Amino acid sequence: MQSDEVPKRVAEFLHGNVESYEELEILLLLHRERTQSWSAEALGARLRLSVPLTDAALSALATRRLINAASNPPGSSYTAVSANPAFDETIGCLANFYASRPIEIIKLMSANAIERVRTAALRTFVEAFVLRKDKD
């Protein structure tokens, strides 16, 4: 592995779990500050993100169970998830690599986004040609 190559487990984690830079920044902040509970407003202010971007990223991360969202009232506070030692190690590796080589992570995330767009376009194209029975 070259020194600028993203570790395989980090690349696989990003490919399957993180779709935006907002999600990445929120996930890493919650991991760093794991003892603190954050409101959406506080996270947005700390990371200089708009409320809609922050809310969308938090919702996506909570849906994927990468962060904990308080249930009473829903989404009032967010904390890091400690699913297991392997998960924590992967997030730690991601944080370290991102801190030292952010361009490599950004390039990988951009490639992942392009792949998602291409896959969605191909799926839409294929569905346009699916033959369906008439309901008559």
mmCIF file of N, CA, C and O in Angstrom, residues 40-89:
data_model
loop_
_atom_site.group_PDB
_atom_site.id
_atom_site.type_symbol
_atom_site.label_atom_id
_atom_site.label_comp_id
_atom_site.label_asym_id
_atom_site.label_seq_id
_atom_site.Cartn_x
_atom_site.Cartn_y
_atom_site.Cartn_z
ATOM 1 N N ALA A 40 -28.606 19.668 16.963
ATOM 2 C CA ALA A 40 -28.370 19.925 15.547
ATOM 3 C C ALA A 40 -27.837 21.339 15.342
ATOM 4 O O ALA A 40 -26.929 21.564 14.533
ATOM 5 N N GLU A 41 -28.381 22.282 16.091
ATOM 6 C CA GLU A 41 -27.957 23.675 15.962
ATOM 7 C C GLU A 41 -26.494 23.844 16.367
ATOM 8 O O GLU A 41 -25.730 24.548 15.713
ATOM 9 N N ALA A 42 -26.106 23.208 17.468
ATOM 10 C CA ALA A 42 -24.724 23.313 17.940
ATOM 11 C C ALA A 42 -23.755 22.673 16.950
ATOM 12 O O ALA A 42 -22.682 23.226 16.682
ATOM 13 N N LEU A 43 -24.133 21.518 16.402
ATOM 14 C CA LEU A 43 -23.281 20.869 15.400
ATOM 15 C C LEU A 43 -23.130 21.751 14.167
ATOM 16 O O LEU A 43 -22.029 21.925 13.643
ATOM 17 N N GLY A 44 -24.253 22.294 13.695
ATOM 18 C CA GLY A 44 -24.211 23.164 12.523
ATOM 19 C C GLY A 44 -23.338 24.387 12.756
ATOM 20 O O GLY A 44 -22.535 24.763 11.891
ATOM 21 N N ALA A 45 -23.474 24.997 13.927
ATOM 22 C CA ALA A 45 -22.667 26.173 14.241
ATOM 23 C C ALA A 45 -21.185 25.819 14.339
ATOM 24 O O ALA A 45 -20.330 26.535 13.813
ATOM 25 N N ARG A 46 -20.887 24.712 14.991
ATOM 26 C CA ARG A 46 -19.481 24.294 15.160
ATOM 27 C C ARG A 46 -18.821 23.994 13.824
ATOM 28 O O ARG A 46 -17.663 24.334 13.594
ATOM 29 N N LEU A 47 -19.576 23.364 12.914
ATOM 30 C CA LEU A 47 -19.009 22.977 11.620
ATOM 31 C C LEU A 47 -19.298 23.989 10.509
ATOM 32 O O LEU A 47 -18.918 23.772 9.370
ATOM 33 N N ARG A 48 -20.011 25.052 10.872
ATOM 34 C CA ARG A 48 -20.384 26.102 9.915
ATOM 35 C C ARG A 48 -21.210 25.540 8.760
ATOM 36 O O ARG A 48 -20.950 25.800 7.588
ATOM 37 N N LEU A 49 -22.216 24.771 9.134
ATOM 38 C CA LEU A 49 -23.138 24.179 8.169
ATOM 39 C C LEU A 49 -24.514 24.799 8.338
ATOM 40 O O LEU A 49 -24.907 25.143 9.451
ATOM 41 N N SER A 50 -25.253 24.898 7.248
ATOM 42 C CA SER A 50 -26.615 25.410 7.339
ATOM 43 C C SER A 50 -27.495 24.393 8.058
ATOM 44 O O SER A 50 -27.173 23.194 8.125
ATOM 45 N N VAL A 51 -28.612 24.855 8.571
ATOM 46 C CA VAL A 51 -29.541 23.987 9.292
ATOM 47 C C VAL A 51 -30.050 22.853 8.393
ATOM 48 O O VAL A 51 -30.038 21.689 8.806
ATOM 49 N N PRO A 52 -30.481 23.142 7.147
ATOM 50 C CA PRO A 52 -30.969 22.030 6.306
ATOM 51 C C PRO A 52 -29.900 20.969 6.019
ATOM 52 O O PRO A 52 -30.197 19.770 6.046
ATOM 53 N N LEU A 53 -28.655 21.390 5.775
ATOM 54 C CA LEU A 53 -27.584 20.421 5.526
ATOM 55 C C LEU A 53 -27.289 19.600 6.776
ATOM 56 O O LEU A 53 -27.094 18.381 6.704
ATOM 57 N N THR A 54 -27.272 20.267 7.911
ATOM 58 C CA THR A 54 -27.017 19.569 9.174
ATOM 59 C C THR A 54 -28.122 18.563 9.468
ATOM 60 O O THR A 54 -27.846 17.400 9.800
ATOM 61 N N ASP A 55 -29.365 18.988 9.328
ATOM 62 C CA ASP A 55 -30.500 18.094 9.592
ATOM 63 C C ASP A 55 -30.495 16.885 8.657
ATOM 64 O O ASP A 55 -30.727 15.756 9.097
ATOM 65 N N ALA A 56 -30.216 17.114 7.378
ATOM 66 C CA ALA A 56 -30.188 16.010 6.407
ATOM 67 C C ALA A 56 -29.075 15.020 6.737
ATOM 68 O O ALA A 56 -29.279 13.801 6.702
ATOM 69 N N ALA A 57 -27.908 15.532 7.072
ATOM 70 C CA ALA A 57 -26.779 14.658 7.406
ATOM 71 C C ALA A 57 -27.051 13.871 8.687
ATOM 72 O O ALA A 57 -26.781 12.661 8.752
ATOM 73 N N LEU A 58 -27.594 14.533 9.699
ATOM 74 C CA LEU A 58 -27.908 13.848 10.954
ATOM 75 C C LEU A 58 -28.959 12.765 10.740
ATOM 76 O O LEU A 58 -28.844 11.662 11.287
ATOM 77 N N SER A 59 -29.964 13.069 9.957
ATOM 78 C CA SER A 59 -31.011 12.091 9.675
ATOM 79 C C SER A 59 -30.433 10.864 8.968
ATOM 80 O O SER A 59 -30.744 9.725 9.318
ATOM 81 N N ALA A 60 -29.582 11.099 7.976
ATOM 82 C CA ALA A 60 -28.975 9.985 7.240
ATOM 83 C C ALA A 60 -28.087 9.135 8.144
ATOM 84 O O ALA A 60 -28.146 7.902 8.102
ATOM 85 N N LEU A 61 -27.269 9.781 8.954
ATOM 86 C CA LEU A 61 -26.377 9.043 9.852
ATOM 87 C C LEU A 61 -27.164 8.263 10.901
ATOM 88 O O LEU A 61 -26.814 7.125 11.226
ATOM 89 N N ALA A 62 -28.222 8.851 11.432
ATOM 90 C CA ALA A 62 -29.045 8.160 12.427
ATOM 91 C C ALA A 62 -29.775 6.980 11.794
ATOM 92 O O ALA A 62 -29.879 5.904 12.409
ATOM 93 N N THR A 63 -30.267 7.150 10.576
ATOM 94 C CA THR A 63 -30.948 6.061 9.867
ATOM 95 C C THR A 63 -30.008 4.883 9.654
ATOM 96 O O THR A 63 -30.416 3.731 9.782
ATOM 97 N N ARG A 64 -28.755 5.170 9.351
ATOM 98 C CA ARG A 64 -27.757 4.112 9.137
ATOM 99 C C ARG A 64 -27.172 3.603 10.453
ATOM 100 O O ARG A 64 -26.276 2.770 10.452
ATOM 101 N N ARG A 65 -27.667 4.141 11.567
ATOM 102 C CA ARG A 65 -27.231 3.771 12.924
ATOM 103 C C ARG A 65 -25.735 4.024 13.152
ATOM 104 O O ARG A 65 -25.060 3.265 13.853
ATOM 105 N N LEU A 66 -25.220 5.092 12.546
ATOM 106 C CA LEU A 66 -23.834 5.477 12.757
ATOM 107 C C LEU A 66 -23.700 6.479 13.892
ATOM 108 O O LEU A 66 -22.602 6.714 14.391
ATOM 109 N N ILE A 67 -24.837 7.081 14.289
ATOM 110 C CA ILE A 67 -24.887 7.967 15.440
ATOM 111 C C ILE A 67 -26.160 7.660 16.219
ATOM 112 O O ILE A 67 -27.093 7.059 15.684
ATOM 113 N N ASN A 68 -26.177 8.077 17.469
ATOM 114 C CA ASN A 68 -27.378 7.935 18.297
ATOM 115 C C ASN A 68 -28.157 9.235 18.260
ATOM 116 O O ASN A 68 -27.576 10.308 18.421
ATOM 117 N N ALA A 69 -29.462 9.123 18.061
ATOM 118 C CA ALA A 69 -30.349 10.281 18.113
ATOM 119 C C ALA A 69 -31.277 10.090 19.304
ATOM 120 O O ALA A 69 -31.886 9.030 19.457
ATOM 121 N N ALA A 70 -31.370 11.117 20.142
ATOM 122 C CA ALA A 70 -32.273 11.046 21.297
ATOM 123 C C ALA A 70 -33.699 10.879 20.800
ATOM 124 O O ALA A 70 -34.092 11.467 19.801
ATOM 125 N N SER A 71 -34.467 10.080 21.493
ATOM 126 C CA SER A 71 -35.823 9.808 21.036
ATOM 127 C C SER A 71 -36.878 10.663 21.725
ATOM 128 O O SER A 71 -38.036 10.632 21.331
ATOM 129 N N ASN A 72 -36.483 11.431 22.735
ATOM 130 C CA ASN A 72 -37.482 12.212 23.465
ATOM 131 C C ASN A 72 -36.977 13.616 23.755
ATOM 132 O O ASN A 72 -36.187 13.792 24.668
ATOM 133 N N PRO A 73 -37.351 14.647 23.071
ATOM 134 C CA PRO A 73 -38.088 14.628 21.806
ATOM 135 C C PRO A 73 -37.193 14.136 20.675
ATOM 136 O O PRO A 73 -35.976 14.240 20.779
ATOM 137 N N PRO A 74 -37.794 13.613 19.607
ATOM 138 C CA PRO A 74 -37.008 13.028 18.512
ATOM 139 C C PRO A 74 -35.979 14.009 17.957
ATOM 140 O O PRO A 74 -36.289 15.155 17.673
ATOM 141 N N GLY A 75 -34.745 13.510 17.827
ATOM 142 C CA GLY A 75 -33.683 14.296 17.225
ATOM 143 C C GLY A 75 -33.234 15.501 18.014
ATOM 144 O O GLY A 75 -32.650 16.421 17.462
ATOM 145 N N SER A 76 -33.491 15.523 19.328
ATOM 146 C CA SER A 76 -33.110 16.691 20.113
ATOM 147 C C SER A 76 -31.620 16.727 20.426
ATOM 148 O O SER A 76 -31.055 17.784 20.627
ATOM 149 N N SER A 77 -30.989 15.563 20.488
ATOM 150 C CA SER A 77 -29.554 15.530 20.717
ATOM 151 C C SER A 77 -28.946 14.299 20.052
ATOM 152 O O SER A 77 -29.616 13.295 19.839
ATOM 153 N N TYR A 78 -27.663 14.418 19.762
ATOM 154 C CA TYR A 78 -26.954 13.375 19.026
ATOM 155 C C TYR A 78 -25.644 13.053 19.723
ATOM 156 O O TYR A 78 -24.972 13.939 20.250
ATOM 157 N N THR A 79 -25.282 11.770 19.696
ATOM 158 C CA THR A 79 -24.023 11.318 20.276
ATOM 159 C C THR A 79 -23.402 10.276 19.363
ATOM 160 O O THR A 79 -24.061 9.729 18.475
ATOM 161 N N ALA A 80 -22.138 9.982 19.623
ATOM 162 C CA ALA A 80 -21.428 8.961 18.859
ATOM 163 C C ALA A 80 -21.935 7.578 19.239
ATOM 164 O O ALA A 80 -22.421 7.357 20.344
ATOM 165 N N VAL A 81 -21.814 6.659 18.316
ATOM 166 C CA VAL A 81 -22.153 5.259 18.554
ATOM 167 C C VAL A 81 -20.861 4.500 18.799
ATOM 168 O O VAL A 81 -19.886 4.687 18.093
ATOM 169 N N SER A 82 -20.856 3.676 19.805
ATOM 170 C CA SER A 82 -19.750 2.744 20.013
ATOM 171 C C SER A 82 -20.313 1.355 19.781
ATOM 172 O O SER A 82 -20.699 0.664 20.714
ATOM 173 N N ALA A 83 -20.409 0.995 18.524
ATOM 174 C CA ALA A 83 -21.024 -0.275 18.156
ATOM 175 C C ALA A 83 -20.171 -1.451 18.604
ATOM 176 O O ALA A 83 -20.666 -2.407 19.175
ATOM 177 N N ASN A 84 -18.897 -1.372 18.318
ATOM 178 C CA ASN A 84 -17.974 -2.428 18.693
ATOM 179 C C ASN A 84 -16.548 -1.918 18.477
ATOM 180 O O ASN A 84 -16.347 -0.892 17.836
ATOM 181 N N PRO A 85 -15.557 -2.616 18.995
ATOM 182 C CA PRO A 85 -14.175 -2.151 18.852
ATOM 183 C C PRO A 85 -13.728 -2.012 17.395
ATOM 184 O O PRO A 85 -12.989 -1.088 17.065
ATOM 185 N N ALA A 86 -14.189 -2.896 16.514
ATOM 186 C CA ALA A 86 -13.800 -2.810 15.106
ATOM 187 C C ALA A 86 -14.345 -1.531 14.463
ATOM 188 O O ALA A 86 -13.653 -0.862 13.691
ATOM 189 N N PHE A 87 -15.601 -1.179 14.805
ATOM 190 C CA PHE A 87 -16.202 0.058 14.288
ATOM 191 C C PHE A 87 -15.418 1.263 14.787
ATOM 192 O O PHE A 87 -15.064 2.155 14.007
ATOM 193 N N ASP A 88 -15.142 1.301 16.090
ATOM 194 C CA ASP A 88 -14.378 2.412 16.671
ATOM 195 C C ASP A 88 -12.992 2.516 16.039
ATOM 196 O O ASP A 88 -12.504 3.617 15.784
ATOM 197 N N GLU A 89 -12.374 1.382 15.774
ATOM 198 C CA GLU A 89 -11.051 1.372 15.161
ATOM 199 C C GLU A 89 -11.112 1.911 13.729
ATOM 200 O O GLU A 89 -10.236 2.676 13.312
#
